[in-house]
Short mmCIF file of N, CA, C and O in Angstrom, two decimals:
data_model
loop_
_atom_site.label_atom_id
_atom_site.label_comp_id
_atom_site.label_asym_id
_atom_site.label_seq_id
_atom_site.Cartn_x
_atom_site.Cartn_y
_atom_site.Cartn_z
N LYS W 1 56.59 108.83 97.99
CA LYS W 1 56.93 108.91 96.72
C LYS W 1 58.40 109.22 96.33
O LYS W 1 58.79 110.42 97.10
N GLY W 2 59.12 108.69 95.69
CA GLY W 2 60.59 109.02 95.47
C GLY W 2 60.74 109.71 94.03
O GLY W 2 59.79 110.09 93.32
N ARG W 3 61.97 109.81 93.89
CA ARG W 3 62.35 110.87 92.51
C ARG W 3 62.18 110.00 91.38
O ARG W 3 62.47 108.55 91.53
N SER W 4 61.85 110.60 90.29
CA SER W 4 61.62 109.99 89.05
C SER W 4 63.30 109.51 88.51
O SER W 4 64.16 110.07 88.98
N ASP W 5 63.29 108.68 87.62
CA ASP W 5 64.81 108.45 86.90
C ASP W 5 65.14 109.76 86.21
O ASP W 5 66.46 110.05 86.04
N CYS W 6 64.36 110.47 85.77
CA CYS W 6 64.59 111.90 85.09
C CYS W 6 65.32 112.78 86.09
O CYS W 6 66.18 113.14 85.56
N THR W 7 64.43 112.76 87.08
CA THR W 7 65.19 113.74 88.10
C THR W 7 66.44 113.19 88.68
O THR W 7 67.38 113.98 88.97
N THR W 8 66.46 111.96 89.14
CA THR W 8 67.77 111.45 89.53
C THR W 8 69.03 111.84 88.54
O THR W 8 70.07 112.23 89.07
N TRP W 9 68.68 111.72 87.25
CA TRP W 9 69.82 111.92 86.09
C TRP W 9 70.15 113.40 86.30
O TRP W 9 71.16 113.83 86.28
N LEU W 10 68.98 114.41 86.07
CA LEU W 10 69.25 115.72 86.22
C LEU W 10 70.07 116.26 87.50
O LEU W 10 70.86 117.08 87.41
N LEU W 11 69.70 115.65 88.45
CA LEU W 11 70.37 116.13 89.68
C LEU W 11 72.01 115.44 89.78
O LEU W 11 72.89 116.42 90.16
N GLY W 12 71.97 114.56 89.12
CA GLY W 12 73.39 113.94 88.93
C GLY W 12 74.38 114.76 87.99
O GLY W 12 75.43 115.18 88.43
N PHE W 13 73.63 115.18 86.76
CA PHE W 13 74.38 116.22 85.83
C PHE W 13 74.62 117.58 86.84
O PHE W 13 75.77 118.16 86.58
N LEU W 14 73.79 117.95 87.60
CA LEU W 14 73.87 119.47 88.24
C LEU W 14 74.97 119.48 89.32
O LEU W 14 75.95 120.11 89.48
N ALA W 15 75.15 118.03 89.95
CA ALA W 15 76.25 117.94 90.82
C ALA W 15 77.58 117.69 90.58
O ALA W 15 78.46 118.10 90.84
N TYR W 16 77.52 117.05 89.24
CA TYR W 16 78.84 116.99 88.37
C TYR W 16 79.39 118.33 87.79
O TYR W 16 80.52 118.72 87.83
N ASN W 17 78.61 118.99 87.56
CA ASN W 17 78.74 120.36 86.86
C ASN W 17 78.86 121.46 87.94
O ASN W 17 79.86 122.17 87.65
N GLY W 18 78.01 121.33 89.07
CA GLY W 18 78.32 122.53 89.94
C GLY W 18 78.67 122.34 91.23
O GLY W 18 78.26 123.17 92.04
N SER W 19 78.69 121.02 91.73
CA SER W 19 79.18 120.61 93.09
C SER W 19 77.98 119.98 93.84
O SER W 19 76.90 120.69 93.97
N PRO W 20 78.26 118.79 94.21
CA PRO W 20 77.28 118.27 95.08
C PRO W 20 76.85 119.21 96.47
O PRO W 20 75.41 119.11 96.79
N ALA W 21 77.65 119.92 97.00
CA ALA W 21 77.57 120.52 98.29
C ALA W 21 76.43 121.77 97.73
O ALA W 21 75.51 122.00 98.55
N ALA W 22 76.79 122.48 96.81
CA ALA W 22 75.63 123.46 96.34
C ALA W 22 74.22 122.97 95.91
O ALA W 22 73.42 123.43 96.22
N LEU W 23 74.38 121.79 95.07
CA LEU W 23 73.06 121.08 94.85
C LEU W 23 72.40 120.68 96.01
O LEU W 23 70.92 120.99 96.52
N ASP W 24 72.93 120.14 97.18
CA ASP W 24 72.17 119.60 98.47
C ASP W 24 71.87 120.98 99.24
O ASP W 24 70.71 121.05 99.71
N ARG W 25 72.33 122.09 99.16
CA ARG W 25 72.02 123.49 99.56
C ARG W 25 70.59 123.86 99.21
O ARG W 25 69.52 124.32 99.50
N GLU W 26 70.63 123.71 97.68
CA GLU W 26 69.19 124.01 96.93
C GLU W 26 68.26 123.32 97.16
O GLU W 26 66.92 123.38 97.30
N ILE W 27 68.63 121.57 97.27
CA ILE W 27 67.23 120.86 97.77
C ILE W 27 66.90 121.34 99.08
O ILE W 27 65.72 121.08 99.35
N ALA W 28 67.83 121.70 99.92
CA ALA W 28 67.42 121.91 101.24
C ALA W 28 66.53 123.17 101.25
O ALA W 28 65.60 123.44 102.24
N LEU W 29 66.64 124.10 100.57
CA LEU W 29 65.93 125.29 100.26
C LEU W 29 64.82 124.79 99.66
O LEU W 29 63.75 125.31 100.04
N CYS W 30 64.55 123.89 98.91
CA CYS W 30 63.32 123.39 98.32
C CYS W 30 62.49 122.58 99.56
O CYS W 30 61.42 122.99 99.82
N ARG W 31 62.99 121.83 100.48
CA ARG W 31 62.45 121.15 101.47
C ARG W 31 61.86 122.22 102.32
O ARG W 31 60.79 121.81 103.00
N ALA W 32 62.52 123.48 102.54
CA ALA W 32 61.96 124.56 103.55
C ALA W 32 60.94 125.23 103.08
O ALA W 32 60.32 126.15 103.81
N ASP W 33 60.56 125.05 101.47
CA ASP W 33 59.61 125.78 101.16
C ASP W 33 58.31 124.70 101.07
O ASP W 33 58.39 123.64 100.15
N GLU W 34 57.43 124.95 101.51
CA GLU W 34 55.70 123.87 101.61
C GLU W 34 55.56 123.89 100.08
O GLU W 34 55.05 122.83 99.93
N LYS W 35 55.79 124.64 99.28
CA LYS W 35 55.19 124.78 97.71
C LYS W 35 56.16 123.85 97.04
O LYS W 35 55.98 123.95 95.65
N CYS W 36 57.44 123.66 97.29
CA CYS W 36 58.61 123.06 96.51
C CYS W 36 58.46 121.28 96.84
O CYS W 36 58.45 121.08 98.14
N ASP W 37 58.53 120.57 95.82
CA ASP W 37 58.67 119.25 96.09
C ASP W 37 60.05 118.87 95.77
O ASP W 37 60.54 118.77 94.67
N PRO W 38 61.00 118.36 96.75
CA PRO W 38 61.95 117.96 96.59
C PRO W 38 62.29 116.77 95.59
O PRO W 38 63.47 116.39 95.45
N THR W 39 61.48 116.06 95.46
CA THR W 39 61.45 114.88 94.51
C THR W 39 61.25 115.06 93.05
O THR W 39 61.53 114.28 92.12
N ARG W 40 60.99 116.64 92.85
CA ARG W 40 60.74 117.04 91.48
C ARG W 40 61.91 118.00 91.02
O ARG W 40 62.23 118.87 91.75
N TYR W 41 62.40 118.01 89.82
CA TYR W 41 63.26 118.94 89.46
C TYR W 41 62.72 120.11 88.81
O TYR W 41 62.78 121.17 89.35
N PHE W 42 61.86 120.03 87.57
CA PHE W 42 61.53 120.81 86.66
C PHE W 42 60.25 121.77 87.64
O PHE W 42 59.27 121.06 88.33
N TYR W 43 60.48 123.19 87.78
CA TYR W 43 59.54 123.87 88.60
C TYR W 43 59.41 123.78 90.00
O TYR W 43 58.80 124.10 90.54
N HIS W 44 60.47 122.98 90.42
CA HIS W 44 60.52 122.91 91.89
C HIS W 44 62.23 123.23 92.53
O HIS W 44 62.50 124.11 92.47
N ILE W 45 62.91 122.21 92.42
CA ILE W 45 64.43 122.52 92.72
C ILE W 45 65.19 123.22 91.87
O ILE W 45 65.86 124.28 92.04
N GLU W 46 64.77 123.26 90.45
CA GLU W 46 65.49 123.94 89.55
C GLU W 46 65.02 125.51 89.83
O GLU W 46 66.13 126.34 89.64
N LEU W 47 64.32 125.73 90.68
CA LEU W 47 64.01 127.43 90.87
C LEU W 47 65.00 127.86 92.19
O LEU W 47 64.74 129.17 92.49
N LYS W 48 65.28 126.81 92.96
CA LYS W 48 66.08 127.53 94.36
C LYS W 48 67.35 127.71 94.05
O LYS W 48 68.30 127.20 92.97
N ARG W 49 68.13 128.63 94.47
CA ARG W 49 69.34 129.18 94.08
C ARG W 49 70.14 129.51 95.48
O ARG W 49 69.84 129.94 96.44
N SER W 50 71.42 128.77 95.75
CA SER W 50 72.32 128.75 96.70
C SER W 50 73.65 129.42 96.37
O SER W 50 74.38 129.26 97.11
N ARG W 51 73.61 129.91 95.31
CA ARG W 51 75.10 130.41 94.58
C ARG W 51 74.94 131.57 93.66
O ARG W 51 73.83 132.07 93.64
N VAL W 52 75.95 132.20 93.45
CA VAL W 52 75.97 133.63 92.62
C VAL W 52 74.92 133.26 91.43
O VAL W 52 74.97 132.21 90.94
N GLU W 53 74.53 134.34 90.87
CA GLU W 53 73.49 134.01 89.99
C GLU W 53 74.06 133.58 88.50
O GLU W 53 73.45 132.94 88.11
N TRP W 54 75.24 134.12 88.25
CA TRP W 54 75.69 133.65 86.94
C TRP W 54 76.16 132.12 87.08
O TRP W 54 75.83 131.39 86.03
N ALA W 55 76.50 131.63 88.35
CA ALA W 55 76.91 130.32 88.39
C ALA W 55 75.57 129.28 88.59
O ALA W 55 75.45 128.16 87.77
N TRP W 56 74.55 130.05 88.96
CA TRP W 56 73.27 128.90 89.11
C TRP W 56 72.83 128.94 87.55
O TRP W 56 72.33 127.79 87.22
N LYS W 57 72.85 130.01 86.86
CA LYS W 57 72.27 129.78 85.53
C LYS W 57 73.11 128.95 84.50
O LYS W 57 72.62 128.28 83.74
N GLU W 58 74.78 129.01 84.97
CA GLU W 58 75.32 127.94 83.94
C GLU W 58 74.92 126.72 84.49
O GLU W 58 74.67 125.88 83.41
N ASN W 59 74.72 126.37 85.67
CA ASN W 59 74.51 125.09 86.14
C ASN W 59 73.34 124.73 85.82
O ASN W 59 72.95 123.52 85.52
N ARG W 60 72.15 125.40 85.88
CA ARG W 60 70.91 125.07 85.45
C ARG W 60 70.82 124.90 83.88
O ARG W 60 69.81 124.04 83.18
N GLN W 61 71.76 125.39 82.95
CA GLN W 61 71.29 125.22 81.62
C GLN W 61 72.26 123.86 81.48
O GLN W 61 71.99 123.05 80.15
N TYR W 62 73.17 123.46 81.83
CA TYR W 62 73.87 122.02 81.76
C TYR W 62 73.12 120.87 81.66
O TYR W 62 73.15 120.27 80.67
N PRO W 63 72.04 120.52 82.31
CA PRO W 63 71.37 119.20 82.13
C PRO W 63 70.40 119.39 80.84
O PRO W 63 70.24 118.31 80.21
N ILE W 64 70.05 120.89 80.82
CA ILE W 64 68.89 121.00 79.38
C ILE W 64 69.83 120.80 78.33
O ILE W 64 69.40 120.30 77.17
N SER W 65 71.36 121.07 78.00
CA SER W 65 72.16 121.02 77.21
C SER W 65 72.33 119.48 76.80
O SER W 65 72.46 118.84 75.67
N ILE W 66 72.35 118.84 78.02
CA ILE W 66 72.50 117.39 77.72
C ILE W 66 71.36 116.72 77.09
O ILE W 66 71.35 115.91 76.20
N LEU W 67 70.18 116.96 77.76
CA LEU W 67 69.00 116.43 77.27
C LEU W 67 68.71 116.80 75.77
O LEU W 67 68.04 115.98 75.07
N THR W 68 68.98 117.93 75.33
CA THR W 68 68.72 118.35 73.95
C THR W 68 69.60 117.53 72.87
O THR W 68 69.28 117.58 71.73
N ARG W 69 70.79 117.03 73.36
CA ARG W 69 71.62 116.20 72.37
C ARG W 69 71.43 114.78 72.61
O ARG W 69 72.02 114.12 72.04
N GLN W 70 70.46 114.26 73.67
CA GLN W 70 70.45 113.00 73.59
C GLN W 70 69.98 112.05 72.29
O GLN W 70 70.92 111.00 72.08
N PRO W 71 69.09 112.77 71.51
CA PRO W 71 68.84 111.96 70.28
C PRO W 71 70.21 111.54 69.32
O PRO W 71 70.06 110.61 68.59
N LEU W 72 71.41 112.49 69.50
CA LEU W 72 72.55 112.05 68.72
C LEU W 72 73.29 110.95 69.46
O LEU W 72 74.05 109.98 68.54
N TYR W 73 72.85 110.46 70.39
CA TYR W 73 73.51 109.45 70.95
C TYR W 73 72.51 108.14 71.63
O TYR W 73 72.37 107.34 72.21
N ALA W 74 71.40 108.08 70.41
CA ALA W 74 70.00 107.28 70.99
C ALA W 74 70.56 105.78 70.99
O ALA W 74 70.12 105.01 71.53
N THR W 75 71.57 105.43 70.02
CA THR W 75 72.20 103.99 69.89
C THR W 75 72.91 103.58 70.97
O THR W 75 73.15 102.34 71.35
N TRP W 76 73.31 104.46 71.86
CA TRP W 76 74.06 104.22 72.99
C TRP W 76 73.51 103.56 74.44
O TRP W 76 74.01 103.13 75.25
N GLY W 77 72.16 103.67 74.28
CA GLY W 77 71.35 103.23 75.28
C GLY W 77 70.09 103.89 75.36
O GLY W 77 69.65 105.10 74.50
N PRO W 78 69.35 103.65 76.55
CA PRO W 78 68.13 104.41 76.72
C PRO W 78 68.00 106.01 77.10
O PRO W 78 69.18 106.36 77.61
N GLN W 79 67.23 106.63 76.69
CA GLN W 79 67.11 108.13 76.81
C GLN W 79 66.57 108.62 78.26
O GLN W 79 65.51 107.72 78.46
N ILE W 80 66.75 109.49 78.80
CA ILE W 80 66.17 109.88 79.87
C ILE W 80 65.16 111.05 79.77
O ILE W 80 65.30 111.88 78.93
N CYS W 81 64.30 111.19 80.63
CA CYS W 81 63.30 112.45 80.52
C CYS W 81 62.79 112.67 79.32
O CYS W 81 62.76 113.58 78.48
N GLN W 82 62.11 111.71 78.49
CA GLN W 82 61.70 111.51 77.17
C GLN W 82 60.02 112.36 77.07
O GLN W 82 59.31 112.46 78.11
#
């Protein structure tokens, strides 16, 4: 089973905002936890932290900010994570 389109987009936003290297470390932390599914963002990858807390919180808020503004741009193309 692979990642959903929603998770793929969210991970792209996280990498853009907070660095691909930090995201890769957090996905690795998820893979190391048998209860964590590295193909899912919400309640899985989103809970792993490999950076200072303030940066982690800021980075986790970024995709949520994008998602909440999606309706404003609905005419631009399909929405993600509906």
